[in-house]
CSV table of C-alpha atoms in Angstrom, one decimal:
chain,number,residue,atom,x,y,z
P,107,MET,CA,0.3,-0.1,-0.2
P,108,GLY,CA,1.2,3.4,-0.5
P,109,LEU,CA,1.2,4.5,2.7
P,110,ILE,CA,3.6,1.3,4.5
P,111,SER,CA,5.9,2.3,1.4
P,112,ILE,CA,5.9,6.4,2.2
P,113,LEU,CA,6.8,5.0,6.1
P,114,LYS,CA,8.9,2.6,4.7
P,115,PHE,CA,10.8,5.1,3.0
P,116,LEU,CA,10.9,7.8,5.5
P,117,SER,CA,12.2,5.7,8.5
P,118,THR,CA,15.7,5.0,5.8
P,119,LEU,CA,15.8,8.1,5.2
P,120,PHE,CA,15.7,8.7,8.7
P,121,TRP,CA,18.3,6.1,9.2
P,122,PHE,CA,20.8,7.3,6.5
P,123,GLY,CA,20.3,10.6,7.7
P,124,LEU,CA,21.2,9.9,11.4
P,125,ILE,CA,24.1,7.8,9.9
P,126,ALA,CA,25.1,10.4,8.0
P,127,LEU,CA,24.6,13.9,11.2
P,128,ILE,CA,26.7,11.2,13.1
P,129,GLY,CA,29.5,10.3,10.8
P,130,PHE,CA,29.4,14.2,9.9
P,131,GLY,CA,30.2,16.0,13.7
P,132,ILE,CA,32.7,12.9,13.6
P,133,TYR,CA,34.4,14.8,11.2
P,134,ARG,CA,33.3,18.0,12.8
P,135,SER,CA,35.4,17.0,16.0
P,136,THR,CA,38.6,16.0,14.1
P,137,GLN,CA,38.3,19.8,12.9
P,138,GLY,CA,37.9,21.0,16.6
P,139,LYS,CA,34.5,22.3,15.7
P,140,LYS,CA,30.9,21.6,17.0
P,141,ILE,CA,27.4,21.3,15.5
P,142,LYS,CA,25.0,23.2,16.5
P,143,ASN,CA,22.4,20.7,18.5
P,144,PHE,CA,24.4,17.9,17.9
P,145,LYS,CA,22.2,15.9,20.4
P,146,ILE,CA,19.1,17.4,19.8
P,147,LEU,CA,19.4,16.0,15.8
P,148,ILE,CA,20.1,13.1,17.2
P,149,ILE,CA,17.8,11.8,19.2
P,150,VAL,CA,15.6,13.8,17.2
P,151,LEU,CA,16.1,11.8,14.0
P,152,VAL,CA,16.0,8.2,16.0
P,153,VAL,CA,12.9,9.2,17.3
P,154,LEU,CA,11.6,9.8,13.5
P,155,ALA,CA,13.5,6.3,12.7
P,156,ILE,CA,12.5,4.5,14.6
P,157,ILE,CA,8.9,6.0,14.1
P,158,GLY,CA,9.0,5.4,10.7
P,159,SER,CA,10.4,1.3,11.2
P,160,VAL,CA,7.9,0.2,14.1
P,161,LEU,CA,4.9,1.8,11.8
P,162,SER,CA,6.1,0.3,8.2
P,163,ALA,CA,6.5,-3.1,10.2
P,164,GLY,CA,3.4,-2.9,12.2
P,165,LEU,CA,1.2,-2.3,9.0
P,166,VAL,CA,0.3,-5.0,7.3
P,167,PHE,CA,-2.1,-4.1,4.1
P,168,VAL,CA,-3.7,-7.4,3.1
P,169,GLU,CA,-5.1,-7.6,-1.1
P,170,PRO,CA,-9.2,-7.8,-1.6
P,171,THR,CA,-8.6,-11.3,-3.2
P,172,GLU,CA,-6.1,-12.3,-0.2
P,173,LEU,CA,-5.9,-14.1,3.8
P,174,GLY,CA,-3.1,-12.9,6.1
P,175,VAL,CA,-1.3,-16.3,8.4
P,176,VAL,CA,0.4,-14.1,10.9
P,177,ILE,CA,3.2,-16.0,11.6
P,178,SER,CA,3.9,-14.5,15.8
P,179,ILE,CA,6.9,-15.8,18.1
P,180,MET,CA,3.5,-15.6,21.0
P,181,ASN,CA,-0.3,-17.8,20.8
P,182,GLY,CA,2.3,-21.0,19.6
P,183,GLY,CA,4.0,-18.7,16.7
P,184,ILE,CA,1.2,-18.8,14.5
P,185,ARG,CA,-2.7,-16.4,14.7
P,186,ASN,CA,-5.9,-19.1,15.2
P,187,GLU,CA,-7.5,-15.9,12.8
P,188,PRO,CA,-6.4,-15.1,9.2
P,189,LEU,CA,-5.6,-11.2,8.4
P,190,SER,CA,-8.6,-10.0,6.5
P,191,PRO,CA,-8.3,-7.9,3.5
P,192,GLY,CA,-7.6,-4.2,4.3
P,193,LEU,CA,-5.0,-2.6,6.3
P,194,ASN,CA,-3.9,-4.0,9.4
P,195,TRP,CA,-1.7,-3.7,13.2
P,196,ILE,CA,0.6,-6.7,13.6
P,197,ILE,CA,3.1,-6.5,16.5
P,198,PRO,CA,6.9,-4.7,15.1
P,199,PHE,CA,9.2,-7.1,14.7
P,200,ALA,CA,7.6,-10.1,16.1
P,201,GLU,CA,5.0,-11.1,14.1
P,202,SER,CA,5.9,-11.7,9.9
P,203,VAL,CA,2.7,-12.6,7.2
P,204,VAL,CA,2.4,-14.7,5.3
P,205,THR,CA,-0.5,-14.2,2.4
P,206,TYR,CA,-2.8,-16.7,1.2
P,207,PRO,CA,-4.8,-16.1,-2.7
P,208,THR,CA,-8.1,-16.8,-1.9
P,209,GLU,CA,-9.9,-16.1,-5.6
P,210,LEU,CA,-9.4,-19.3,-7.9
P,211,GLN,CA,-6.7,-20.8,-9.0
P,212,THR,CA,-6.6,-23.0,-12.2
P,213,TYR,CA,-3.7,-26.1,-12.8
P,214,THR,CA,-3.5,-27.5,-15.9
P,215,MET,CA,-1.0,-30.7,-16.8
P,216,SER,CA,-1.0,-30.5,-20.0
P,217,ILE,CA,0.5,-32.7,-23.4
P,218,ALA,CA,1.4,-29.6,-24.6
P,219,THR,CA,5.0,-27.7,-24.0
P,220,ASN,CA,3.6,-24.5,-23.2
P,221,GLU,CA,0.3,-25.0,-21.8
P,222,GLY,CA,0.5,-26.4,-18.0
P,223,ASN,CA,2.1,-24.8,-15.3
P,224,VAL,CA,4.9,-27.2,-15.9
P,225,VAL,CA,6.9,-26.6,-18.6
P,226,GLY,CA,7.2,-29.7,-21.5
P,227,ASP,CA,4.9,-32.1,-21.3
P,228,ASP,CA,3.0,-32.7,-18.0
P,229,SER,CA,0.1,-35.0,-19.4
P,230,ILE,CA,-0.8,-37.8,-16.9
P,231,GLN,CA,0.1,-41.6,-17.9
P,232,ALA,CA,-2.6,-44.5,-17.0
P,233,ARG,CA,-3.4,-47.7,-17.9
P,234,THR,CA,-6.7,-48.7,-18.3
P,235,SER,CA,-8.1,-51.9,-17.2
P,236,ASP,CA,-7.5,-54.5,-20.4
P,237,GLY,CA,-4.4,-52.7,-20.2
P,238,GLN,CA,-3.8,-49.9,-23.3
P,239,ILE,CA,-1.7,-46.8,-22.0
P,240,VAL,CA,-3.7,-43.7,-22.6
P,241,VAL,CA,-2.4,-40.2,-21.7
P,242,VAL,CA,-4.9,-37.0,-20.0
P,243,ASP,CA,-4.6,-33.6,-19.6
P,244,ALA,CA,-6.3,-31.5,-17.2
P,245,SER,CA,-7.3,-28.9,-15.5
P,246,ILE,CA,-7.7,-28.2,-11.9
P,247,ILE,CA,-9.7,-25.3,-10.6
P,248,PHE,CA,-9.9,-24.3,-7.4
P,249,GLN,CA,-9.3,-21.9,-3.9
P,250,ILE,CA,-8.6,-21.8,-0.7
P,251,ASP,CA,-11.5,-22.1,1.8
P,252,PRO,CA,-11.6,-19.0,3.6
P,253,THR,CA,-12.1,-20.5,6.6
P,254,LYS,CA,-8.9,-23.3,6.6
P,255,ALA,CA,-6.4,-20.5,5.4
P,256,VAL,CA,-4.8,-21.1,9.1
P,257,ASP,CA,-4.6,-24.5,8.4
P,258,VAL,CA,-3.0,-24.8,4.7
P,259,HIS,CA,-0.7,-23.1,6.1
P,260,LYS,CA,0.0,-25.5,9.2
P,261,LYS,CA,0.2,-28.3,6.5
P,262,TRP,CA,1.2,-27.1,3.2
P,263,LYS,CA,3.7,-24.1,4.7
P,264,GLY,CA,3.0,-22.8,1.1
P,265,GLU,CA,2.7,-25.2,-0.6
P,266,TYR,CA,-0.5,-26.8,-1.5
P,267,ILE,CA,-0.3,-27.3,-4.8
P,268,GLU,CA,3.1,-29.2,-4.9
P,269,LYS,CA,2.4,-31.4,-2.4
P,270,LEU,CA,-0.8,-32.1,-2.3
P,271,ILE,CA,-3.3,-31.0,-5.3
P,272,ARG,CA,-0.4,-32.2,-8.2
P,273,PRO,CA,0.5,-35.6,-6.5
P,274,ILE,CA,-2.9,-35.9,-5.3
P,275,SER,CA,-5.1,-35.5,-9.0
P,276,ARG,CA,-2.0,-37.1,-10.6
P,277,GLY,CA,-3.0,-40.3,-8.0
P,278,ILE,CA,-6.7,-40.3,-8.3
P,279,ILE,CA,-6.5,-40.5,-12.3
P,280,ARG,CA,-5.1,-42.7,-13.1
P,281,ASP,CA,-7.1,-44.7,-10.4
P,282,ALA,CA,-10.0,-44.4,-12.0
P,283,VAL,CA,-8.4,-45.1,-15.8
P,284,SER,CA,-8.0,-47.8,-13.8
P,285,GLN,CA,-11.4,-49.1,-13.6
P,286,TYR,CA,-12.5,-48.2,-17.1
P,287,GLY,CA,-11.7,-50.9,-20.4
P,288,VAL,CA,-10.2,-48.5,-23.6
P,289,GLU,CA,-13.7,-49.3,-25.3
P,290,GLU,CA,-15.4,-46.8,-22.7
P,291,ILE,CA,-13.3,-44.4,-21.5
P,292,TYR,CA,-13.4,-43.5,-25.4
P,293,SER,CA,-17.2,-43.8,-26.4
P,294,THR,CA,-19.6,-44.1,-22.9
P,295,LYS,CA,-18.1,-44.7,-20.8
P,296,ARG,CA,-15.5,-40.4,-20.6
P,297,ILE,CA,-18.3,-38.7,-18.0
P,298,GLU,CA,-18.6,-41.2,-16.3
P,299,LEU,CA,-15.4,-41.0,-15.2
P,300,LYS,CA,-15.3,-37.3,-15.7
P,301,ASN,CA,-17.3,-36.9,-12.6
P,302,MET,CA,-15.7,-39.7,-10.9
P,303,ILE,CA,-12.4,-38.0,-10.7
P,304,THR,CA,-13.9,-35.0,-9.4
P,305,SER,CA,-15.6,-36.9,-6.2
P,306,GLU,CA,-12.5,-38.4,-5.1
P,307,MET,CA,-11.0,-34.8,-6.2
P,308,GLU,CA,-13.4,-32.8,-4.0
P,309,LYS,CA,-12.9,-35.4,-0.8
P,310,GLU,CA,-8.8,-35.0,-0.6
P,311,PHE,CA,-9.0,-31.1,-1.6
P,312,THR,CA,-11.8,-30.6,1.2
P,313,ASP,CA,-9.6,-33.1,3.9
P,314,GLY,CA,-6.4,-30.4,3.3
P,315,GLY,CA,-8.5,-27.2,3.2
P,316,LEU,CA,-8.6,-26.1,-0.7
P,317,ILE,CA,-12.3,-25.8,-2.4
P,318,LEU,CA,-12.5,-28.0,-6.0
P,319,SER,CA,-14.2,-25.3,-8.4
P,320,ASN,CA,-14.1,-27.7,-11.4
P,321,PHE,CA,-12.6,-30.5,-13.2
P,322,ILE,CA,-11.7,-30.1,-16.5
P,323,LEU,CA,-10.4,-32.9,-18.2
P,324,ARG,CA,-9.1,-31.7,-21.4
P,325,ASN,CA,-8.3,-34.2,-24.4
P,326,ILE,CA,-7.6,-38.4,-23.8
P,327,THR,CA,-4.6,-39.1,-26.1
P,328,PHE,CA,-5.2,-43.0,-27.2
P,329,SER,CA,-1.4,-45.1,-28.6
P,330,ASP,CA,-0.9,-45.7,-31.8
P,331,GLU,CA,-2.0,-48.7,-32.2
P,332,TYR,CA,-5.5,-48.6,-30.3
P,333,ASN,CA,-5.6,-44.9,-32.6
P,334,ALA,CA,-5.8,-47.3,-36.0
P,335,SER,CA,-7.6,-50.1,-35.0
P,336,VAL,CA,-10.1,-47.2,-34.0
P,337,GLU,CA,-9.7,-46.2,-37.2
P,338,ALA,CA,-10.2,-49.8,-39.5
P,339,LYS,CA,-12.8,-49.8,-36.8
P,340,GLN,CA,-14.5,-47.1,-38.1
P,341,ILE,CA,-14.3,-47.7,-41.8
P,342,ALA,CA,-15.4,-51.4,-41.2
P,343,GLU,CA,-18.4,-49.9,-39.8
P,344,GLN,CA,-18.6,-46.9,-42.1
P,345,GLN,CA,-18.3,-50.5,-45.1
P,346,ALA,CA,-21.2,-52.0,-42.9
P,347,GLN,CA,-23.3,-48.7,-43.2
P,348,GLN,CA,-22.5,-48.5,-47.6
P,349,ALA,CA,-23.9,-51.9,-47.5
P,350,LYS,CA,-26.4,-51.8,-45.8
P,351,PHE,CA,-28.1,-48.9,-47.3
P,352,VAL,CA,-27.5,-50.8,-50.6
P,353,VAL,CA,-29.7,-53.5,-49.2
P,354,GLU,CA,-32.2,-51.1,-48.1
P,355,THR,CA,-32.6,-49.4,-51.6
P,356,LYS,CA,-33.0,-52.3,-53.0
P,357,LYS,CA,-35.6,-53.5,-50.5
P,358,GLN,CA,-37.5,-49.7,-51.8
P,359,GLU,CA,-37.0,-50.9,-55.0
P,360,ALA,CA,-38.5,-54.2,-54.8
P,361,GLU,CA,-41.2,-53.2,-53.0
P,362,GLN,CA,-41.6,-50.8,-54.9
P,363,ALA,CA,-41.9,-52.8,-57.7
P,364,ARG,CA,-44.2,-55.4,-55.6
P,365,GLN,CA,-46.6,-52.5,-55.0
P,366,THR,CA,-46.7,-51.3,-59.1
P,367,ALA,CA,-46.8,-54.7,-60.2
P,368,GLN,CA,-49.8,-55.0,-57.7
P,369,GLY,CA,-51.3,-51.8,-58.6
P,370,THR,CA,-51.7,-53.5,-62.1
P,371,ALA,CA,-52.5,-56.7,-60.9
P,372,ASP,CA,-55.0,-55.2,-59.2
P,373,ALA,CA,-57.0,-52.6,-61.8
P,374,VAL,CA,-56.8,-55.9,-64.2
P,375,VAL,CA,-59.0,-57.2,-61.5
P,376,ILE,CA,-61.5,-53.9,-61.5
P,377,ALA,CA,-61.5,-53.4,-65.2
P,378,ALA,CA,-62.4,-57.1,-65.5
P,379,GLU,CA,-64.8,-57.4,-62.4
P,380,ALA,CA,-66.3,-54.0,-63.9
P,381,ASP,CA,-66.7,-56.0,-67.4
P,382,ALA,CA,-68.2,-59.1,-65.4
P,383,GLN,CA,-70.7,-57.1,-64.1
P,384,ALA,CA,-71.1,-55.3,-66.9
P,385,LEU,CA,-71.7,-58.3,-68.9
P,386,ILE,CA,-74.1,-59.9,-66.2
P,387,ILE,CA,-76.2,-56.4,-66.2
P,388,ASN,CA,-76.8,-56.6,-70.2
P,389,ALA,CA,-77.6,-60.0,-69.7
P,390,GLN,CA,-80.2,-59.8,-66.9
P,391,ALA,CA,-81.5,-56.7,-69.8
P,392,GLN,CA,-81.1,-58.9,-72.3
P,393,ALA,CA,-83.3,-62.2,-70.4
P,394,GLU,CA,-86.3,-59.3,-69.3
P,395,ALA,CA,-86.5,-58.2,-73.1
P,396,ARG,CA,-87.2,-61.1,-73.4
P,397,LYS,CA,-89.6,-62.0,-70.8
P,398,ILE,CA,-91.6,-58.4,-71.8
P,399,GLU,CA,-91.0,-59.9,-75.5
P,400,ALA,CA,-92.8,-63.1,-74.5
P,401,GLU,CA,-95.9,-61.8,-72.0
P,402,ALA,CA,-96.3,-58.9,-75.0
P,403,GLU,CA,-96.6,-62.4,-77.6
P,404,ALA,CA,-98.6,-64.2,-75.5
P,405,THR,CA,-100.9,-61.5,-74.8
P,406,ALA,CA,-101.6,-60.5,-78.6
P,407,LEU,CA,-101.6,-64.2,-79.1
P,408,LYS,CA,-104.4,-64.2,-76.3
P,409,LEU,CA,-106.0,-61.3,-77.6
P,410,LEU,CA,-105.9,-62.8,-81.0
P,411,GLY,CA,-107.2,-65.5,-80.0
P,412,ASP,CA,-110.4,-63.8,-78.1
P,413,ALA,CA,-110.6,-61.4,-81.9
P,414,LEU,CA,-110.9,-64.9,-83.8
P,415,ARG,CA,-113.5,-66.1,-81.7
P,416,ASN,CA,-115.3,-63.6,-81.3
P,417,ASN,CA,-115.1,-62.7,-85.0
P,418,PRO,CA,-114.9,-65.6,-87.4
P,419,ASP,CA,-114.1,-62.8,-90.6
P,420,VAL,CA,-110.9,-61.7,-88.9
P,421,MET,CA,-108.9,-64.6,-90.0
P,422,THR,CA,-110.4,-64.9,-93.1
P,423,LEU,CA,-109.4,-61.3,-93.7
P,424,GLU,CA,-105.8,-63.0,-92.0
P,425,TYR,CA,-105.9,-65.2,-94.1
P,426,ILE,CA,-106.4,-63.9,-97.7
P,427,ASP,CA,-103.8,-61.7,-96.8
P,428,LYS,CA,-101.4,-64.1,-96.0
P,429,ILE,CA,-101.8,-66.0,-99.5
P,430,ALA,CA,-101.4,-62.8,-101.6
P,431,PRO,CA,-100.1,-60.1,-99.6
P,432,ASN,CA,-100.5,-57.1,-102.6
P,433,ILE,CA,-104.1,-57.9,-103.9
P,434,ASP,CA,-105.9,-55.3,-102.9
P,435,VAL,CA,-108.5,-56.7,-104.3
P,436,MET,CA,-110.5,-59.3,-105.4
P,437,MET,CA,-113.2,-60.4,-107.1
P,438,ILE,CA,-115.5,-63.5,-106.6
P,439,PRO,CA,-118.3,-64.7,-108.5
P,440,SER,CA,-121.2,-64.8,-105.9
P,441,ASP,CA,-122.5,-68.1,-106.9
P,442,ASN,CA,-119.3,-70.3,-107.0
P,443,PRO,CA,-117.7,-71.7,-104.2
P,444,TYR,CA,-113.9,-70.3,-102.9
P,445,ILE,CA,-111.1,-71.8,-104.7
P,446,LEU,CA,-109.0,-72.8,-101.2
P,447,ASP,CA,-110.2,-74.1,-98.0
P,448,VAL,CA,-111.5,-70.9,-95.4
P,449,PRO,CA,-110.3,-71.4,-92.3
P,450,THR,CA,-112.3,-71.9,-89.7
P,451,PRO,CA,-112.1,-70.9,-86.1
P,452,GLN,CA,-112.0,-74.0,-83.3
P,453,ASP,CA,-113.3,-73.1,-80.2
């Protein structure tokens, strides 16, 4: 903070002024001369230097994203409560402060040279349950539990990353990977693997005074042999899918042909049924017409018979008409008999 820096600067200036004044006084005394009010100046500079040193050593400013753990020659070597953000007072020269960040921190372990917290390949090699080697890249986002800052200092002395984050996380990742086959990690169980690692880390971090915010399974790299087998499997699956597609296409074409043939056959049947129905209707109509005609003829014959019985001359007229259809008049002597016998109606 600016105030503390100013106090340190002034206390340093006063101490240098005191040393310079003493030196100048010694120089003047060798020449037999004295400095006016020399002792008073010495006392003032000493007092100012001490006050500046005490204030600059006793005042501590803790940043808003930090907590201060007080190391003391009293209280068992450490205060039980950390310093809150802001300006705080400690016992000068008897206590000191170690600050810890309370904001989120990220620790990355990556196969890429400049991506992780450690330069070079810092990925985690693990073996699956079926003996395959996989390489895991991961990031861990965490923070110090503000209520356990003193415990974190007691346990880890500021080395919580080297002594907790790194070894514990790498061990948990290896143990989790060993419970799954490479095929499961590659496809169906990756999320389950991540959740298992997260759960185990949360327990370990809580015991160590940290809060796990998130575990990111950045990447899982498989061996060249497995990658080759996966590629071959994908090619085979694609070929199988293509073959299946061809079969389905042929099935659809056959079904279309069957439906077309069925439609044609149905059309022929419908046409044949229509023709048959038309023939039946026509035959029925003809039969009905013949029946009506026969009934009409029978009625006519009956009427004719009745007419002949009632009018005998009608038969003679019909007879003459039949034998001479072109003769309109025939003269016959009244005293001569008919040339032909004229039929007579019978009862």
